[in-house]
């Protein structure tokens, strides 16, 4: 996201608690003088309040317990009317359920044999339903302007059926999005206003 943000905005601050992520971003920041890399903890941010027009939080909150504090911290950083772009996996998606099963004792060895490589736990410790995510966004002071869900993953079909499997999953995704079964889709996205 950093190159796109750097081309769209005069100033971009990329923050992370993990120095390794910031080190990885240094090669990108070297190409864009308007990117500043800052080591910061959103749970206790030192960044100035009400100083950002946009916050992008993509695939982060599922790794942090205390999401309400994270969202409140982001809200504190945004100017009035500022925008939060948030994405996070859905608690009951087929992908998350498959991952839980794949890492059960005895099964993980079979999964590693099938893939022929190391398979690592995604470390999603704080998965939420859409209802819970929306409740927490509202409680943190955000007004949700847009919401979207995507990412149909059907184990074995996704891994072994090639292009036909991908086409089938896209067909299923189009059918369930916006209906009762859309909690099966992997990711939920929000555009929210501070």
CSV table of C-alpha atoms in Angstrom, one decimal:
chain,number,residue,atom,x,y,z
A,1,UNK,CA,0.0,0.0,0.0
A,2,UNK,CA,2.9,2.4,0.7
A,3,UNK,CA,3.7,3.3,-2.9
A,4,UNK,CA,0.0,4.0,-3.7
A,5,UNK,CA,-0.4,6.1,-0.6
A,6,UNK,CA,2.9,8.0,-1.3
A,7,UNK,CA,1.6,8.9,-4.8
A,8,UNK,CA,-1.8,10.0,-3.5
A,9,UNK,CA,-0.7,12.1,-0.4
A,10,UNK,CA,1.9,14.7,0.3
A,11,UNK,CA,2.9,13.0,3.6
A,12,UNK,CA,2.6,9.4,4.6
A,13,UNK,CA,3.4,8.0,8.1
A,14,UNK,CA,3.9,4.2,8.2
A,15,UNK,CA,3.9,3.0,11.8
A,16,UNK,CA,4.4,-0.5,13.3
A,17,UNK,CA,5.3,-1.9,16.6
A,18,UNK,CA,7.6,-4.5,15.0
A,19,UNK,CA,10.9,-3.1,13.8
A,20,UNK,CA,11.3,-5.9,11.3
A,21,UNK,CA,8.2,-4.7,9.4
A,22,UNK,CA,9.6,-1.2,9.4
A,23,UNK,CA,13.0,-2.5,8.2
A,24,UNK,CA,11.2,-4.3,5.4
A,25,UNK,CA,9.5,-1.0,4.3
A,26,UNK,CA,12.8,0.9,4.2
A,27,UNK,CA,13.5,0.1,0.6
A,28,UNK,CA,10.0,1.5,-0.4
A,29,UNK,CA,10.5,4.6,1.8
A,30,UNK,CA,13.9,5.2,0.1
A,31,UNK,CA,12.0,5.7,-3.2
A,32,UNK,CA,9.5,8.1,-1.7
A,33,UNK,CA,10.8,11.0,0.3
A,34,UNK,CA,7.3,11.7,1.6
A,35,UNK,CA,7.1,8.4,3.6
A,36,UNK,CA,8.1,8.5,7.2
A,37,UNK,CA,8.6,5.2,9.1
A,38,UNK,CA,7.8,5.4,12.8
A,39,UNK,CA,8.0,2.7,15.4
A,40,UNK,CA,4.8,3.1,17.4
A,41,UNK,CA,2.3,1.2,19.4
A,42,UNK,CA,-1.3,2.0,18.6
A,43,UNK,CA,-2.3,0.9,22.1
A,44,UNK,CA,-0.2,3.8,23.5
A,45,UNK,CA,0.6,5.9,20.5
A,46,UNK,CA,3.0,8.8,20.7
A,47,UNK,CA,1.8,10.2,17.4
A,48,UNK,CA,0.0,13.6,17.7
A,49,UNK,CA,-3.8,13.5,18.2
A,50,UNK,CA,-6.1,14.7,15.4
A,51,UNK,CA,-3.3,15.0,12.9
A,52,UNK,CA,-4.2,12.5,10.1
A,53,UNK,CA,-6.8,12.6,7.3
A,54,UNK,CA,-6.6,8.9,6.6
A,55,UNK,CA,-5.7,5.8,8.6
A,56,UNK,CA,-5.2,2.4,6.9
A,57,UNK,CA,-5.4,-0.6,9.2
A,58,UNK,CA,-5.3,-3.7,7.1
A,59,UNK,CA,-5.1,-7.2,8.6
A,60,UNK,CA,-3.9,-5.9,12.0
A,61,UNK,CA,-6.6,-6.0,14.6
A,62,UNK,CA,-7.0,-9.8,14.4
A,63,UNK,CA,-3.5,-10.1,15.9
A,64,UNK,CA,-4.2,-7.8,18.9
A,65,UNK,CA,-6.5,-8.4,21.9
A,66,UNK,CA,-8.2,-5.3,23.0
A,67,UNK,CA,-9.5,-4.2,19.6
A,68,UNK,CA,-11.6,-1.4,21.2
A,69,UNK,CA,-8.4,0.2,22.4
A,70,UNK,CA,-6.9,0.0,18.9
A,71,UNK,CA,-9.9,1.6,17.3
A,72,UNK,CA,-10.1,4.3,20.0
A,73,UNK,CA,-6.3,4.9,19.4
A,74,UNK,CA,-6.9,5.3,15.6
A,75,UNK,CA,-9.9,7.6,16.2
A,76,UNK,CA,-7.7,9.8,18.4
A,77,UNK,CA,-5.2,10.2,15.6
A,78,UNK,CA,-7.7,11.2,12.9
A,79,UNK,CA,-8.9,14.7,12.3
A,80,UNK,CA,-12.6,15.2,12.6
A,81,UNK,CA,-14.1,13.8,9.4
A,82,UNK,CA,-11.0,11.7,8.8
A,83,UNK,CA,-11.3,8.3,7.3
A,84,UNK,CA,-10.4,4.8,8.5
A,85,UNK,CA,-9.9,2.0,6.0
A,86,UNK,CA,-10.1,-1.2,7.9
A,87,UNK,CA,-9.9,-4.8,6.9
A,88,UNK,CA,-9.9,-7.9,9.1
A,89,UNK,CA,-10.8,-11.6,8.6
A,90,UNK,CA,-14.3,-12.8,9.6
A,91,UNK,CA,-14.5,-15.1,12.6
A,92,UNK,CA,-16.6,-17.8,10.9
A,93,UNK,CA,-15.2,-17.7,7.4
A,94,UNK,CA,-14.4,-21.0,5.7
A,95,UNK,CA,-10.7,-19.9,5.6
A,96,UNK,CA,-10.5,-19.3,9.3
A,97,UNK,CA,-12.3,-22.6,10.1
A,98,UNK,CA,-10.1,-24.5,7.8
A,99,UNK,CA,-7.0,-23.0,9.5
A,100,UNK,CA,-8.3,-23.9,12.9
A,101,UNK,CA,-8.7,-27.5,11.7
A,102,UNK,CA,-5.4,-27.6,9.9
A,103,UNK,CA,-3.5,-26.8,13.0
A,104,UNK,CA,-5.0,-29.5,15.2
A,105,UNK,CA,-2.4,-32.0,16.5
A,106,UNK,CA,-1.9,-34.7,14.0
A,107,UNK,CA,-3.6,-32.9,11.2
A,108,UNK,CA,-0.9,-30.2,10.8
A,109,UNK,CA,1.6,-32.9,9.9
A,110,UNK,CA,-0.7,-34.1,7.1
A,111,UNK,CA,-1.3,-30.6,5.9
A,112,UNK,CA,2.5,-30.0,5.7
A,113,UNK,CA,3.0,-33.2,3.8
A,114,UNK,CA,0.3,-32.3,1.3
A,115,UNK,CA,1.9,-28.8,0.7
A,116,UNK,CA,5.4,-30.1,0.9
A,117,UNK,CA,6.5,-27.0,2.8
A,118,UNK,CA,6.3,-25.4,6.2
A,119,UNK,CA,2.8,-24.2,7.1
A,120,UNK,CA,2.5,-21.6,9.9
A,121,UNK,CA,-0.4,-20.6,12.1
A,122,UNK,CA,-1.7,-17.2,11.1
A,123,UNK,CA,-1.8,-16.2,14.8
A,124,UNK,CA,-5.3,-14.7,14.6
A,125,UNK,CA,-6.1,-14.3,18.2
A,126,UNK,CA,-8.9,-11.8,17.9
A,127,UNK,CA,-11.3,-12.8,15.2
A,128,UNK,CA,-14.6,-10.9,15.1
A,129,UNK,CA,-18.0,-11.2,13.4
A,130,UNK,CA,-19.1,-8.3,11.2
A,131,UNK,CA,-21.7,-7.4,14.0
A,132,UNK,CA,-18.9,-7.3,16.6
A,133,UNK,CA,-16.6,-5.3,14.4
A,134,UNK,CA,-19.3,-2.8,13.5
A,135,UNK,CA,-20.3,-2.5,17.2
A,136,UNK,CA,-16.7,-1.7,18.2
A,137,UNK,CA,-16.2,0.8,15.4
A,138,UNK,CA,-19.4,2.6,16.5
A,139,UNK,CA,-18.3,2.5,20.1
A,140,UNK,CA,-14.9,4.0,19.2
A,141,UNK,CA,-16.8,7.0,17.6
A,142,UNK,CA,-16.7,6.0,14.0
A,143,UNK,CA,-19.6,6.3,11.5
A,144,UNK,CA,-19.5,3.4,9.0
A,145,UNK,CA,-19.9,4.8,5.5
A,146,UNK,CA,-19.2,1.6,3.5
A,147,UNK,CA,-18.8,-2.2,4.2
A,148,UNK,CA,-17.8,-5.0,1.9
A,149,UNK,CA,-17.0,-8.7,2.3
A,150,UNK,CA,-14.9,-10.9,0.0
A,151,UNK,CA,-12.7,-14.0,-0.2
A,152,UNK,CA,-14.5,-17.3,-0.7
A,153,UNK,CA,-12.1,-20.1,0.2
A,154,UNK,CA,-13.3,-23.7,0.0
A,155,UNK,CA,-10.5,-26.1,1.2
A,156,UNK,CA,-9.2,-28.5,-1.4
A,157,UNK,CA,-11.1,-26.7,-4.2
A,158,UNK,CA,-8.9,-23.7,-3.7
A,159,UNK,CA,-5.8,-25.7,-3.5
A,160,UNK,CA,-6.2,-28.4,-6.1
A,161,UNK,CA,-8.9,-27.5,-8.6
A,162,UNK,CA,-6.8,-24.8,-10.4
A,163,UNK,CA,-8.5,-22.2,-12.6
A,164,UNK,CA,-11.9,-24.1,-12.6
A,165,UNK,CA,-11.8,-24.1,-8.8
A,166,UNK,CA,-11.0,-20.4,-8.7
A,167,UNK,CA,-13.9,-19.7,-11.0
A,168,UNK,CA,-16.2,-21.8,-8.9
A,169,UNK,CA,-15.2,-20.0,-5.7
A,170,UNK,CA,-15.8,-16.6,-7.4
A,171,UNK,CA,-19.3,-17.8,-8.5
A,172,UNK,CA,-20.1,-19.0,-4.9
A,173,UNK,CA,-18.8,-15.7,-3.5
A,174,UNK,CA,-21.1,-13.6,-5.8
A,175,UNK,CA,-24.1,-15.7,-4.7
A,176,UNK,CA,-23.5,-15.4,-0.9
A,177,UNK,CA,-22.3,-11.8,-0.7
A,178,UNK,CA,-24.9,-9.7,1.0
A,179,UNK,CA,-26.9,-12.7,2.2
A,180,UNK,CA,-27.1,-14.7,5.4
A,181,UNK,CA,-24.1,-16.9,4.4
A,182,UNK,CA,-21.7,-14.1,3.7
A,183,UNK,CA,-20.0,-14.8,7.0
A,184,UNK,CA,-18.3,-17.6,5.1
A,185,UNK,CA,-16.3,-15.0,3.1
A,186,UNK,CA,-12.8,-14.5,4.5
A,187,UNK,CA,-12.4,-10.7,4.9
A,188,UNK,CA,-14.6,-7.8,6.0
A,189,UNK,CA,-13.7,-4.3,4.9
A,190,UNK,CA,-14.9,-0.9,6.2
A,191,UNK,CA,-14.7,2.7,5.3
A,192,UNK,CA,-15.5,4.6,8.5
A,193,UNK,CA,-15.5,8.3,9.4
A,194,UNK,CA,-14.1,9.8,12.6
